[in-house]
Amino acid sequence: MKSIVILSAACFMASAPAFAETSSPAETVSSNKTYFYGGIGTIGLTMKDKPDAITEDITPNLSLGLGHEFSEYIALETFISFSSTEYSNEWNPFDNTKIDLSLSQIGVSVVPSTGELGNSGIKLYARLNASIVSADAEVSGSSLNGYTLNSSDTGAMLDGGVGIQWNINDNFMIRGEYLTNLADSSLDDFSDYFDYQGAQIAVGYRF
């Protein structure tokens, strides 16, 4: 967490010139771009203090986003994402109960960056996500006599992260990033029992 805060602060400091300088026409053409991306990775729920008897299986998360670069140093995005984690007790052959926990998010992001490092096409960035969340739980197994129990809750989450982006050319880009939950609201004791974190890779198109 400390390293994320330090790198985020560095990205914010690096983006400061974007608010103080006026871009030339050439810079505007290259940096003021709209883009979309799709990502997949290991971002999801992990249980704190998980008992050894419980198996935790994270389904690869999926995300889609649309963003706009207002300058070389700052961008805003809107996104949707889905993640799922399944829990089971594989130590007990007589207990086939499975619990599936999933999170669906829709939100907005502020993405400050260092700008391109030299002529490499590579830049470092930080991310702050604010999202509306739907948390769903599904319990199934023979102990329920064929029935499935479902429950859901809605709330809000604040996530932060850091990443690296490579602009392969003027249109295509690839990203790798790590995200973690910073705070949540109206999700009962969510943060007391679970962490929400992980890494993902995304491919995007700028136009």
Coordinates of C-alpha atoms in Angstrom, one line a residue:
M1 CA 0.0 0.0 0.0
K2 CA 2.8 2.4 0.9
S3 CA 4.5 1.9 -2.5
I4 CA 1.2 2.6 -4.3
V5 CA 0.9 5.9 -2.4
I6 CA 4.5 6.9 -3.2
L7 CA 4.2 6.1 -6.9
S8 CA 0.7 7.8 -7.1
A9 CA 2.2 11.0 -5.6
A10 CA 5.0 10.9 -8.1
C11 CA 2.6 10.6 -11.0
F12 CA 0.5 13.5 -9.7
M13 CA 3.7 15.6 -9.3
A14 CA 4.7 14.7 -12.9
S15 CA 1.3 15.7 -14.2
A16 CA 1.4 19.2 -12.6
P17 CA 2.9 20.8 -15.7
A18 CA -0.2 19.8 -17.6
F19 CA -2.2 22.3 -15.6
A20 CA 0.4 25.1 -15.9
E21 CA 1.4 24.9 -19.5
T22 CA -0.4 25.5 -22.8
S23 CA 0.0 22.7 -25.3
S24 CA 1.2 23.5 -28.8
P25 CA -1.0 22.4 -31.7
A26 CA 1.4 19.5 -32.4
E27 CA 1.1 18.3 -28.8
T28 CA -2.7 18.6 -28.9
V29 CA -2.9 16.3 -31.9
S30 CA -0.7 13.6 -30.3
S31 CA -2.0 13.7 -26.7
N32 CA -5.7 14.7 -26.8
K33 CA -7.0 11.3 -27.8
T34 CA -10.0 9.2 -26.9
Y35 CA -9.5 5.5 -26.3
F36 CA -11.2 2.3 -25.3
Y37 CA -9.7 -0.8 -23.8
G38 CA -10.5 -4.3 -22.6
G39 CA -8.7 -6.0 -19.7
I40 CA -8.4 -9.4 -18.0
G41 CA -6.6 -10.5 -14.9
T42 CA -6.7 -11.7 -11.3
I43 CA -8.5 -8.8 -9.7
G44 CA -11.1 -10.1 -7.2
L45 CA -12.1 -10.9 -3.7
T46 CA -9.7 -12.7 -1.4
M47 CA -10.7 -13.8 2.1
K48 CA -8.7 -12.4 5.1
D49 CA -7.5 -15.1 7.6
K50 CA -8.8 -17.9 5.2
P51 CA -9.0 -21.3 7.0
D52 CA -6.7 -23.9 5.4
A53 CA -9.7 -26.2 4.7
I54 CA -11.3 -23.6 2.4
T55 CA -10.3 -23.5 -1.3
E56 CA -10.4 -20.1 -3.0
D57 CA -10.8 -20.0 -6.8
I58 CA -10.6 -16.6 -8.5
T59 CA -12.2 -16.4 -11.9
P60 CA -10.3 -14.1 -14.3
N61 CA -11.9 -10.6 -14.0
L62 CA -13.1 -8.7 -17.1
S63 CA -13.2 -5.0 -17.6
L64 CA -14.1 -2.5 -20.4
G65 CA -13.3 1.2 -20.3
L66 CA -13.6 4.4 -22.3
G67 CA -11.2 7.3 -21.7
H68 CA -10.0 10.6 -22.9
E69 CA -6.5 12.1 -22.6
F70 CA -6.8 15.8 -21.8
S71 CA -3.1 16.2 -22.0
E72 CA 0.0 14.0 -22.0
Y73 CA -0.3 13.9 -18.2
I74 CA -3.9 13.5 -17.3
A75 CA -6.9 11.3 -18.4
L76 CA -10.4 10.6 -17.3
E77 CA -12.1 7.2 -17.8
T78 CA -15.4 5.5 -17.3
F79 CA -15.4 1.7 -16.9
I80 CA -17.4 -1.4 -16.1
S81 CA -15.9 -4.6 -14.5
F82 CA -16.9 -8.0 -13.2
S83 CA -15.0 -10.3 -10.9
S84 CA -16.0 -13.6 -9.2
T85 CA -14.5 -15.8 -6.5
E86 CA -15.7 -19.3 -5.5
Y87 CA -15.2 -21.0 -2.1
S88 CA -15.5 -24.7 -1.3
N89 CA -14.4 -27.2 1.3
E90 CA -12.4 -29.8 -0.5
W91 CA -11.0 -31.3 2.7
N92 CA -14.5 -32.8 3.4
P93 CA -15.7 -35.2 0.7
F94 CA -19.2 -35.1 2.2
D95 CA -19.6 -31.3 1.9
N96 CA -20.1 -30.1 -1.7
T97 CA -21.3 -26.7 -0.6
K98 CA -20.0 -23.9 -2.9
I99 CA -20.2 -20.2 -2.3
D100 CA -19.8 -17.8 -5.3
L101 CA -19.1 -14.2 -4.5
S102 CA -19.2 -11.7 -7.4
L103 CA -18.7 -7.9 -7.8
S104 CA -20.0 -5.8 -10.7
Q105 CA -18.8 -2.2 -10.9
I106 CA -19.5 0.8 -13.0
G107 CA -17.5 3.9 -12.3
V108 CA -15.1 6.7 -13.2
S109 CA -11.3 7.0 -12.9
V110 CA -8.8 9.8 -12.7
V111 CA -5.5 8.7 -14.3
P112 CA -2.5 11.0 -13.8
S113 CA 0.8 9.9 -15.5
T114 CA 4.4 10.8 -15.9
G115 CA 4.0 11.4 -19.7
E116 CA 6.0 9.4 -22.2
L117 CA 9.5 8.6 -20.9
G118 CA 11.8 9.8 -23.7
N119 CA 10.8 8.4 -27.1
S120 CA 10.1 4.9 -25.6
G121 CA 6.3 5.2 -25.8
I122 CA 6.2 4.0 -22.2
K123 CA 4.7 5.9 -19.3
L124 CA 3.9 5.2 -15.6
Y125 CA 0.5 6.1 -14.2
A126 CA -1.6 6.0 -11.1
R127 CA -5.3 5.4 -11.0
L128 CA -8.1 6.4 -8.6
N129 CA -11.5 4.6 -9.2
A130 CA -14.9 5.6 -7.7
S131 CA -17.6 3.1 -8.5
I132 CA -21.1 1.9 -7.7
V133 CA -21.0 -1.8 -6.8
S134 CA -23.4 -4.7 -6.8
A135 CA -22.1 -7.5 -4.6
D136 CA -23.8 -10.9 -5.1
A137 CA -23.5 -14.2 -3.2
E138 CA -24.8 -17.6 -4.3
V139 CA -24.7 -20.7 -2.1
S140 CA -25.4 -24.1 -3.6
G141 CA -24.9 -27.8 -2.6
S142 CA -26.6 -31.0 -1.7
S143 CA -27.1 -29.8 1.9
L144 CA -29.6 -27.3 0.5
N145 CA -31.7 -30.2 -1.1
G146 CA -31.2 -28.8 -4.6
Y147 CA -32.0 -25.2 -3.7
T148 CA -29.8 -22.2 -4.3
L149 CA -29.6 -19.3 -1.9
N150 CA -29.0 -15.9 -3.3
S151 CA -28.3 -12.5 -1.7
S152 CA -27.1 -9.2 -3.0
D153 CA -26.1 -5.8 -1.8
T154 CA -25.2 -2.5 -3.4
G155 CA -22.8 0.2 -2.3
A156 CA -19.8 2.2 -3.4
M157 CA -16.0 1.5 -3.6
L158 CA -12.9 3.6 -3.9
D159 CA -10.0 1.8 -5.5
G160 CA -6.4 2.9 -6.2
G161 CA -3.6 1.5 -8.3
V162 CA -0.5 2.0 -10.3
G163 CA 0.5 0.7 -13.8
I164 CA 2.7 1.0 -16.8
Q165 CA 1.4 1.8 -20.3
W166 CA 3.2 1.2 -23.7
N167 CA 1.9 3.1 -26.7
I168 CA 2.9 0.6 -29.4
N169 CA 2.2 3.2 -32.0
D170 CA -0.1 6.2 -32.4
N171 CA -3.2 4.0 -32.1
F172 CA -2.6 0.8 -30.1
M173 CA -1.6 0.5 -26.5
I174 CA -1.0 -2.2 -23.9
R175 CA -1.2 -1.8 -20.1
G176 CA -0.3 -3.7 -17.0
E177 CA -1.6 -2.5 -13.6
Y178 CA -2.2 -3.4 -10.0
L179 CA -5.4 -2.3 -8.2
T180 CA -6.5 -2.5 -4.5
N181 CA -9.6 -1.4 -2.6
L182 CA -9.0 1.8 -0.5
A183 CA -12.5 2.2 1.0
D184 CA -16.1 1.1 0.7
S185 CA -19.5 2.3 1.8
S186 CA -22.9 0.5 2.4
L187 CA -21.4 -3.0 1.9
D188 CA -21.8 -4.1 5.6
D189 CA -18.5 -5.5 6.9
F190 CA -17.1 -6.2 3.5
S191 CA -13.6 -4.8 4.2
D192 CA -13.4 -6.6 7.6
Y193 CA -13.5 -10.0 5.9
F194 CA -12.3 -9.5 2.3
D195 CA -9.6 -7.8 0.4
Y196 CA -10.3 -6.7 -3.2
Q197 CA -7.0 -6.6 -5.2
G198 CA -5.1 -8.0 -8.1
A199 CA -3.4 -7.3 -11.4
Q200 CA -4.6 -7.1 -14.9
I201 CA -3.4 -6.7 -18.5
A202 CA -5.4 -4.5 -20.9
V203 CA -5.2 -3.8 -24.6
G204 CA -6.6 -0.6 -26.0
Y205 CA -7.1 1.5 -29.2
R206 CA -6.6 5.3 -29.3
F207 CA -8.2 7.5 -31.9

